[in-house]
PDB file of C-alpha atoms in Angstrom:
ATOM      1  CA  UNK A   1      19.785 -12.691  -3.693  1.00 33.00           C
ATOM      2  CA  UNK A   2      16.297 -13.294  -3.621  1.00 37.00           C
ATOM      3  CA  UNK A   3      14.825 -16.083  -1.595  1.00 43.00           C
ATOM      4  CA  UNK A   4      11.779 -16.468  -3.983  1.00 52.00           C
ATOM      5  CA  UNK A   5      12.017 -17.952  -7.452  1.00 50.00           C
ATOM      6  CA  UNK A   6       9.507 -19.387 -10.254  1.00 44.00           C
ATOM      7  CA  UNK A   7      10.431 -22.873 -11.422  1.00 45.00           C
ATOM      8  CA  UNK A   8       8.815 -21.669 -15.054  1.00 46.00           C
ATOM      9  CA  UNK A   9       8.752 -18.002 -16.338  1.00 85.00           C
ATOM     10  CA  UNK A  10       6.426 -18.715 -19.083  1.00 90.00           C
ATOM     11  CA  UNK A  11       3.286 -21.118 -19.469  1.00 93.00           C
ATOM     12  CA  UNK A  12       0.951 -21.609 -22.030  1.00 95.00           C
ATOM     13  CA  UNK A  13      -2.220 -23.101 -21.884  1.00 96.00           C
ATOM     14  CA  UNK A  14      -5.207 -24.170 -23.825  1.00 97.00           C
ATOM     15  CA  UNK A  15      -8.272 -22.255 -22.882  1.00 97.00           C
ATOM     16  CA  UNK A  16     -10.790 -24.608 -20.567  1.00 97.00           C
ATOM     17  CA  UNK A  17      -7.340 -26.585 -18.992  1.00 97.00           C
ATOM     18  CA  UNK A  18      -6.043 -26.207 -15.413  1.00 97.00           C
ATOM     19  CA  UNK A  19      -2.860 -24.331 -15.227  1.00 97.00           C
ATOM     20  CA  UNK A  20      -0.532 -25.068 -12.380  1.00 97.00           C
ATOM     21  CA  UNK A  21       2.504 -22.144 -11.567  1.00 96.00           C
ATOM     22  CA  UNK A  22       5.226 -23.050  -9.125  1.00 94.00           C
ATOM     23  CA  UNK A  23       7.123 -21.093  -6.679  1.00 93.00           C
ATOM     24  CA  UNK A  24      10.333 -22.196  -4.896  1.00 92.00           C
ATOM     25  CA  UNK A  25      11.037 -19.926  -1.562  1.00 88.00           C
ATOM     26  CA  UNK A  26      14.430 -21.024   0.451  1.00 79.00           C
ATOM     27  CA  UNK A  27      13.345 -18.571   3.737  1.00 85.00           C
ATOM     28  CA  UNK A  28      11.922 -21.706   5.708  1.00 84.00           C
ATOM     29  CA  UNK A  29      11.273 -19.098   8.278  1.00 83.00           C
ATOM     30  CA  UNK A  30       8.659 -17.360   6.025  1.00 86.00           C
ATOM     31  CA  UNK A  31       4.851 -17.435   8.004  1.00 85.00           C
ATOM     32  CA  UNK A  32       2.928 -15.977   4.514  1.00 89.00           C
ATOM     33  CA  UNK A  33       3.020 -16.346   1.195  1.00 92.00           C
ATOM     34  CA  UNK A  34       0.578 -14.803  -1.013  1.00 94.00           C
ATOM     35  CA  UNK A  35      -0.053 -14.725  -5.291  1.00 96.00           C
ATOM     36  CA  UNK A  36      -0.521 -11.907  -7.445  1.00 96.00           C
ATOM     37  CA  UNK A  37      -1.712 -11.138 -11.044  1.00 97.00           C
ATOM     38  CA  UNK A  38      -0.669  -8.710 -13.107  1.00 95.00           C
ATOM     39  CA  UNK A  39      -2.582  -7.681 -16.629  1.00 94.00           C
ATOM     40  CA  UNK A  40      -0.002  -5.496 -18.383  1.00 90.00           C
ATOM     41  CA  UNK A  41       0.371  -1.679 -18.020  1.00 90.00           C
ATOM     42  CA  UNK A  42      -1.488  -2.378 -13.655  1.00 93.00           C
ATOM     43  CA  UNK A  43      -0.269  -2.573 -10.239  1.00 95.00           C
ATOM     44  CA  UNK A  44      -0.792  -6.199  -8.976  1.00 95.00           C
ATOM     45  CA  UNK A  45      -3.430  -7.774  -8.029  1.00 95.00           C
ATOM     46  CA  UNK A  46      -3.892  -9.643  -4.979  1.00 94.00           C
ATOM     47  CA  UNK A  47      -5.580 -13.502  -6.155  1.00 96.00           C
ATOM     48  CA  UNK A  48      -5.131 -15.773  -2.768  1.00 96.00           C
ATOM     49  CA  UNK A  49      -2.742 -16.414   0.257  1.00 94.00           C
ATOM     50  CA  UNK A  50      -2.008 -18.837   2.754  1.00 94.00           C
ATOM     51  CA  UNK A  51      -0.543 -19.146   6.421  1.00 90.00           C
ATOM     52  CA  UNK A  52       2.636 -21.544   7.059  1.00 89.00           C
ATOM     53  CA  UNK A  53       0.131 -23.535   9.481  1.00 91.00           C
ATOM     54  CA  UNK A  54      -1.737 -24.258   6.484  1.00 95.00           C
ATOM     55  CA  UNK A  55      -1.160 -26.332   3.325  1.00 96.00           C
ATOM     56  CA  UNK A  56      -4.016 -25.973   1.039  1.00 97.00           C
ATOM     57  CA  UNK A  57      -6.018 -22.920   0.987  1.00 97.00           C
ATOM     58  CA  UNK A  58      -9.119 -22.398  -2.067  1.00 97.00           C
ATOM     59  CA  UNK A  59     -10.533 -19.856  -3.641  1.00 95.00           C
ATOM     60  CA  UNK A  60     -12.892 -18.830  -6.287  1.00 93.00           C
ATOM     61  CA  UNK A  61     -11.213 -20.947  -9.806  1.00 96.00           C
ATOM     62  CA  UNK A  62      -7.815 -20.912  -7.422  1.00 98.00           C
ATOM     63  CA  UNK A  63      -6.403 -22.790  -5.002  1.00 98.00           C
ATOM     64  CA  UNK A  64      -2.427 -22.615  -2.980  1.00 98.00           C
ATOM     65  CA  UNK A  65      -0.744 -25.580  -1.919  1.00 98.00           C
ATOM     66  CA  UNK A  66       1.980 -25.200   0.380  1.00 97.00           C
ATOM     67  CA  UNK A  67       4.897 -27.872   0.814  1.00 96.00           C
ATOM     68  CA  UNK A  68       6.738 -26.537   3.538  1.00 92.00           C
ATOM     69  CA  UNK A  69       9.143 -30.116   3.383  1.00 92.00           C
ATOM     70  CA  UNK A  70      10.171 -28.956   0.382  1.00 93.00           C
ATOM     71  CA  UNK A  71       9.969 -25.094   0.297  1.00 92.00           C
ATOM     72  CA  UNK A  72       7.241 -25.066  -2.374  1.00 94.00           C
ATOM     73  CA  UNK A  73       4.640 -23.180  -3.374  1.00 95.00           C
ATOM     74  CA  UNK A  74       2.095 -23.385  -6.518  1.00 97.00           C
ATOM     75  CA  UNK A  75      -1.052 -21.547  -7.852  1.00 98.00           C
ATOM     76  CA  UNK A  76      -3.606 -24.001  -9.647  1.00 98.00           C
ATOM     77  CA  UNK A  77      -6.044 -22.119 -11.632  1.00 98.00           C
ATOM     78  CA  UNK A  78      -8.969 -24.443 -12.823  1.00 98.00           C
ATOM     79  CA  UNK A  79     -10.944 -24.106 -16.156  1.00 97.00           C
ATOM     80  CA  UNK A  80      -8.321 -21.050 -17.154  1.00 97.00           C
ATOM     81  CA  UNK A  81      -9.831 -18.957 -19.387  1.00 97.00           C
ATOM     82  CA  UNK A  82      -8.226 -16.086 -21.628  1.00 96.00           C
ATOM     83  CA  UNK A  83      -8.624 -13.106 -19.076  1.00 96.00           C
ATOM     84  CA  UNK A  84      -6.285 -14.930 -17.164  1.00 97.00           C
ATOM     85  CA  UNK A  85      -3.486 -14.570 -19.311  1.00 96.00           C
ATOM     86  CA  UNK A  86      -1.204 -12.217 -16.957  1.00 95.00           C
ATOM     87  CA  UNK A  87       2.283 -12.350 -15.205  1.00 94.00           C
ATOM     88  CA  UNK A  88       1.346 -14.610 -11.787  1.00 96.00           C
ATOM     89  CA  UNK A  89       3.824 -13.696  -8.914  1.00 93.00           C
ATOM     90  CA  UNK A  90       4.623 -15.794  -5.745  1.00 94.00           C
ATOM     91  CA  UNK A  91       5.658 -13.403  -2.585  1.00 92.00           C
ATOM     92  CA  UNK A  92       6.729 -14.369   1.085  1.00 90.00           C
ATOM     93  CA  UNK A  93       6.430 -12.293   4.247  1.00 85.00           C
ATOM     94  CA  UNK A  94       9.673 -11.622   5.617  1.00 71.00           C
ATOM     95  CA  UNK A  95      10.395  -9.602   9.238  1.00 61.00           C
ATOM     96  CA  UNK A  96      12.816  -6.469   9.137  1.00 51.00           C
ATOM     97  CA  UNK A  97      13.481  -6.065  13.108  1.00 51.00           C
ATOM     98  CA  UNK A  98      10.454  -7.572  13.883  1.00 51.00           C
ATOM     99  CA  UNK A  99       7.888  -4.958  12.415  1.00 53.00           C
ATOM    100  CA  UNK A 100       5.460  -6.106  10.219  1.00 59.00           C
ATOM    101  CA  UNK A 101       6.547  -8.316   7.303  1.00 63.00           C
ATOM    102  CA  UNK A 102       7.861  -6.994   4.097  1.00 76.00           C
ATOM    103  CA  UNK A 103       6.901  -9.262   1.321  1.00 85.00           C
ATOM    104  CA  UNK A 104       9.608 -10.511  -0.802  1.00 86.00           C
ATOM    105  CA  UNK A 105       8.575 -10.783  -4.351  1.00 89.00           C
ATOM    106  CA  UNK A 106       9.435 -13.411  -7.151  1.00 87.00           C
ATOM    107  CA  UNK A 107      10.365 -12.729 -11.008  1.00 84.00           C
ATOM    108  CA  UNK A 108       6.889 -14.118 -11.964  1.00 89.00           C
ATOM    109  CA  UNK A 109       5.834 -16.676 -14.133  1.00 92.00           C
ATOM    110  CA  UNK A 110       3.856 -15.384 -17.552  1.00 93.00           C
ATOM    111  CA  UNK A 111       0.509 -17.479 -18.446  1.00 96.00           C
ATOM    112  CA  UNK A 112      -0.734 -17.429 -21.703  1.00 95.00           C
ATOM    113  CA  UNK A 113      -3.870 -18.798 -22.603  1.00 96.00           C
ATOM    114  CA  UNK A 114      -4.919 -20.177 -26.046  1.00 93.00           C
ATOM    115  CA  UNK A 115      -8.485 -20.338 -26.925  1.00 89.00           C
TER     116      UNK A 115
ATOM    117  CA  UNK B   1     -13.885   3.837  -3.147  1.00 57.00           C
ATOM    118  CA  UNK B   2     -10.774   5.633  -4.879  1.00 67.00           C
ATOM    119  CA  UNK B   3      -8.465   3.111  -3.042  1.00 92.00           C
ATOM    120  CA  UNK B   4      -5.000   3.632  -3.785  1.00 96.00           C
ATOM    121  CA  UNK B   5      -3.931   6.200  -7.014  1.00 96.00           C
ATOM    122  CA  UNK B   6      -0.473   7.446  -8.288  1.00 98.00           C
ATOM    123  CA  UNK B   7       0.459  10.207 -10.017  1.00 98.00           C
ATOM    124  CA  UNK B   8       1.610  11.034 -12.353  1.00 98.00           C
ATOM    125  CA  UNK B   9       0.797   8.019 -14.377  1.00 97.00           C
ATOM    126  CA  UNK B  10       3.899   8.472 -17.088  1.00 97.00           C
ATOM    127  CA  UNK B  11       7.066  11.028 -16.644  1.00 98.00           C
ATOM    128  CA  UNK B  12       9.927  11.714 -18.081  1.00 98.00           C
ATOM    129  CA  UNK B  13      12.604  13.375 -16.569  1.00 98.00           C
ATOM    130  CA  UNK B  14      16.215  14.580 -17.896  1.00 97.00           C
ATOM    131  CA  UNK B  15      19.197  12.939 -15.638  1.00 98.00           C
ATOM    132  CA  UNK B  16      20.223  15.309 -12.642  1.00 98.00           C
ATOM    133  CA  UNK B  17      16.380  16.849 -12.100  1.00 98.00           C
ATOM    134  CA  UNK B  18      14.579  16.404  -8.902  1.00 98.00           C
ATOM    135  CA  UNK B  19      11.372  14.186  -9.539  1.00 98.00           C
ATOM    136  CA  UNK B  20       8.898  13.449  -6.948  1.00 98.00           C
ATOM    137  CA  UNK B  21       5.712  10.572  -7.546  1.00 98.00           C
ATOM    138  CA  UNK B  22       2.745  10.971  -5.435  1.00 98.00           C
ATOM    139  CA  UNK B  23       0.844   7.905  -3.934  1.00 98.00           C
ATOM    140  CA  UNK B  24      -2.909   8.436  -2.399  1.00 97.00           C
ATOM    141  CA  UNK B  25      -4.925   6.347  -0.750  1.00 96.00           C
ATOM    142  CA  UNK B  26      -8.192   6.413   0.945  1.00 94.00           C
ATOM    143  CA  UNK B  27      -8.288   3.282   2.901  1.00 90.00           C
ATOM    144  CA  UNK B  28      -6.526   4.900   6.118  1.00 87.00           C
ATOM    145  CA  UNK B  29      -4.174   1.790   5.720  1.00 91.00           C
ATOM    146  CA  UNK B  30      -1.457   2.226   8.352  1.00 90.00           C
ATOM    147  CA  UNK B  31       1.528   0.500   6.073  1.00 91.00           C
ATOM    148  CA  UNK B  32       2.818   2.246   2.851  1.00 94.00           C
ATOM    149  CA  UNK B  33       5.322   0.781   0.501  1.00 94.00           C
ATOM    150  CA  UNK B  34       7.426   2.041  -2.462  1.00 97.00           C
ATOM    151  CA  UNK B  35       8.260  -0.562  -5.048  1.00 96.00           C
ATOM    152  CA  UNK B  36      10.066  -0.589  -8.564  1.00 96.00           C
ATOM    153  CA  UNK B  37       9.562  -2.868 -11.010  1.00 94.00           C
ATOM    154  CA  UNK B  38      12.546  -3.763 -13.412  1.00 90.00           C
ATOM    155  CA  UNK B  39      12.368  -6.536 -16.376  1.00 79.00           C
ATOM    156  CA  UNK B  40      14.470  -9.942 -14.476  1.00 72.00           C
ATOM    157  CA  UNK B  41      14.149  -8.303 -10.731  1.00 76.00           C
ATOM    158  CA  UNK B  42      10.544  -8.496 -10.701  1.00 83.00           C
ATOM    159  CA  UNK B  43       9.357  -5.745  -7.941  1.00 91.00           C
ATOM    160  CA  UNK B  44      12.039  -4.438  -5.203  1.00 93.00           C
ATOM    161  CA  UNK B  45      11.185  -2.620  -2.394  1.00 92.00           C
ATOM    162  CA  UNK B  46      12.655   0.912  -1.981  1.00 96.00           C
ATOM    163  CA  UNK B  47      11.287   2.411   0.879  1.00 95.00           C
ATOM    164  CA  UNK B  48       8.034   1.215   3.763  1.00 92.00           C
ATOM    165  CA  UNK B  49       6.739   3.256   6.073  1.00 93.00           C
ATOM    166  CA  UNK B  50       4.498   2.113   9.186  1.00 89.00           C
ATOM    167  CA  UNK B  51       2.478   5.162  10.153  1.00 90.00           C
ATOM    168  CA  UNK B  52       2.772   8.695   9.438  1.00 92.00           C
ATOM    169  CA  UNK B  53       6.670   9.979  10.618  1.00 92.00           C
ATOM    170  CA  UNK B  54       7.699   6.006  10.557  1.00 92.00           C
ATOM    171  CA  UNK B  55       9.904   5.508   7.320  1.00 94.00           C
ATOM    172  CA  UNK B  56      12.549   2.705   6.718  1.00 92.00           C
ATOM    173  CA  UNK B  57      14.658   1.222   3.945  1.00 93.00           C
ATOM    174  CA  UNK B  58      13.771  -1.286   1.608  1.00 90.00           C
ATOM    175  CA  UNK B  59      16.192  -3.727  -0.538  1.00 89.00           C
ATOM    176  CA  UNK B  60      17.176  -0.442  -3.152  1.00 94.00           C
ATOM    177  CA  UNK B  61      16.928   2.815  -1.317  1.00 96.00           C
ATOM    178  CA  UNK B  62      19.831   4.250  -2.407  1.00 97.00           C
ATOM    179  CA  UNK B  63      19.145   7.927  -4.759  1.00 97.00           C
ATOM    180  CA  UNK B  64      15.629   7.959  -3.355  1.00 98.00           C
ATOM    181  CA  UNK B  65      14.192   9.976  -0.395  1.00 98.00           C
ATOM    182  CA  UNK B  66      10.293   9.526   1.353  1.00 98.00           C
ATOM    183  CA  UNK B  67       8.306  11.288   3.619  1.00 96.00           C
ATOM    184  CA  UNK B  68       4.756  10.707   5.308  1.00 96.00           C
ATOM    185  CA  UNK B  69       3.264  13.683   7.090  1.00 95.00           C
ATOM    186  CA  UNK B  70      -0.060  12.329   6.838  1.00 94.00           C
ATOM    187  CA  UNK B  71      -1.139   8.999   6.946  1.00 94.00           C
ATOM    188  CA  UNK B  72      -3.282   9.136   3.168  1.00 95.00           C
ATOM    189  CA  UNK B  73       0.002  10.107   1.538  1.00 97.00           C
ATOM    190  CA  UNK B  74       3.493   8.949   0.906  1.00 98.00           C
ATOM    191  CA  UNK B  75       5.536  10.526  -1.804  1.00 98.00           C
ATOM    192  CA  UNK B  76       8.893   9.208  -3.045  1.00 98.00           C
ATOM    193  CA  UNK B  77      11.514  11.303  -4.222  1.00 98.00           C
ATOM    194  CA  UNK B  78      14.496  10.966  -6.772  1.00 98.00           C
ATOM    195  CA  UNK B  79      16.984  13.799  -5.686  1.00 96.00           C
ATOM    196  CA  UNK B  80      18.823  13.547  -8.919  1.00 97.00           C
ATOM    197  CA  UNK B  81      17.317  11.006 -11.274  1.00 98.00           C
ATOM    198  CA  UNK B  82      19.734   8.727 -13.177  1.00 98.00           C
ATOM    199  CA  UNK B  83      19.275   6.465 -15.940  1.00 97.00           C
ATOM    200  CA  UNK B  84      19.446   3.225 -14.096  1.00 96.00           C
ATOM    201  CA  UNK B  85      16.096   4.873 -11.690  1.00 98.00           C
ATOM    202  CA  UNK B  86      14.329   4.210 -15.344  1.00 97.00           C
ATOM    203  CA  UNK B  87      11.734   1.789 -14.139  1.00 97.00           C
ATOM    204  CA  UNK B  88       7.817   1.633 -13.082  1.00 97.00           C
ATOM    205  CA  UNK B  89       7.119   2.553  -9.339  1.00 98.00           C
ATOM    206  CA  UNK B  90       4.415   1.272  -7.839  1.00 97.00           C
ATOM    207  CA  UNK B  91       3.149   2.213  -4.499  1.00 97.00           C
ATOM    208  CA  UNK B  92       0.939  -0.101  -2.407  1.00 95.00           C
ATOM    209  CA  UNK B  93      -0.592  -0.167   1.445  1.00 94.00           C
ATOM    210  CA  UNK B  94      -1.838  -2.865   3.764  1.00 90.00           C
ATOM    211  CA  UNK B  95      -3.392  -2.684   7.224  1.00 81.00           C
ATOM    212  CA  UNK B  96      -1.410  -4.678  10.012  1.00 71.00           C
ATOM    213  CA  UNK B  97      -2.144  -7.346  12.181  1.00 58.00           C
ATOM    214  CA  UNK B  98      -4.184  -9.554  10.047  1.00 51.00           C
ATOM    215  CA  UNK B  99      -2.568 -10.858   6.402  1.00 60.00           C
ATOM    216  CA  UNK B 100      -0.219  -9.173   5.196  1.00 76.00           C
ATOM    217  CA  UNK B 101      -1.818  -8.604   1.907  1.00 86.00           C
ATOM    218  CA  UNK B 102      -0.547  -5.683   0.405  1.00 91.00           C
ATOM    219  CA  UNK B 103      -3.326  -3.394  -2.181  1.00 93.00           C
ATOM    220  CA  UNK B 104      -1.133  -1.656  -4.991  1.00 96.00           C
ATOM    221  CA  UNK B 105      -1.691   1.603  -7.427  1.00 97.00           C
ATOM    222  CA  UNK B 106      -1.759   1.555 -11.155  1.00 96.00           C
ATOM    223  CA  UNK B 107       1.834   2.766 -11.093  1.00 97.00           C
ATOM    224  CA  UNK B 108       4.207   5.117 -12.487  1.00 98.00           C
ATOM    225  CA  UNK B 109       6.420   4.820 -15.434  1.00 97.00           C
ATOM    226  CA  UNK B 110       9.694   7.301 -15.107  1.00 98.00           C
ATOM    227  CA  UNK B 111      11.981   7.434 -17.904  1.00 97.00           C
ATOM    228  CA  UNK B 112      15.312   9.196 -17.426  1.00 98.00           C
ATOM    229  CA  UNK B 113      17.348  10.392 -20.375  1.00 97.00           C
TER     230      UNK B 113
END
């Protein structure tokens, strides 16, 4: 089965709060793990990613933590605001025969934002 | 910048036909991927490929078939489309050797009856 997994598959928030999305990944091996967003009816959309040598990694609104003691990852979104109502999915980079990594996706975690 | 474009955007196909989605892109990315996404699998990888003439399996490459002649393109193929290849594809490329961050299309939504 899949190595990647959301702790939540749907959050709601108020418009203006932080929203925090978890990821659980069992592959302890994994060197990458990256977040997408997803508006319905698009591809995904590549928000933020972060090496296994580091645990905290910020971006514009966004910041990854990484826990590698206990295999976790999460996506903190400050000051969420309605266009970032989307499906949020947590992927790590797995090695088939040593080629680059294939990412390995999770189910993804909806967000809904209330204004 | 066109990026990365599929086509056709929405198909429908009757079981037992021969479909074939198109995936473009004009980054000159060296990695191409072929995903579907299912509702409770999230996205699954069919097919990669590495370079042009460099294909491999993915997690569910069974009933599908790829090719990449040229680096800009990398169809995939459904020999004989069943019901259960219902699904949106989405195609996506990355360049190597720095993050793995992979760029995808808008996708394609196939419905077999």
């Amino acid at each position: 089965g899949e190595s990647v997994g959301l702790h939540l598959p749907t959050l709601s928030v108020q418009e203006g709060d932080n929203s925090i999305i978890n990821c659980a990944y069992s592959n302890s091996a994994s060197d990458y793990f990256i977040w997408y967003k997803q508006e319905s009816g698009k591809g995904p959309q590549f928000i933020i990613d972060i090496r296994s040598n580091m645990d905290k990694r910020q971006g514009q609104r966004v910041t990854v933590l990484l826990n590698k003691t206990v295999k976790h990852l999460s996506l903190q979104i400050a000051a969420t605001q309605p266009g970032d109502s989307a499906v949020y999915f947590c992927a790590e980079n797995i090695n088939y025969g040593g080629s680059q990594g294939n990412l390995i996706f999770g189910k993804g975690t909806k967000l809904s934002v209330k204004p | 910048d066109a990026g990365i474009t599929q086509s056709p955007r929405y198909k429908i196909t009757e079981t037992g036909r021969q479909v074939t989605l198109m995936c473009h892109q004009t980054w000159s990315h060296s990695y191409m991927f072929w995903y579907r996404q299912d509702l409770g699998h999230g996205l699954r990888l069919i097919y990669y490929s590495a370079a042009a003439d460099i294909t491999d399996k993915g997690e569910v490459p069974d009933g599908y078939v790829v090719s990449r002649s040229k680096t800009e393109n990398f169809p995939l193929t459904l020999e004989s489309a069943t019901r259960s290849q219902t699904s949106v594809y989405f195609c996506a490329s990355s360049v190597p050797g720095g993050g793995y961050e992979q760029y995808f299309g808008p996708g394609t939504r196939l419905t077999v009856t």
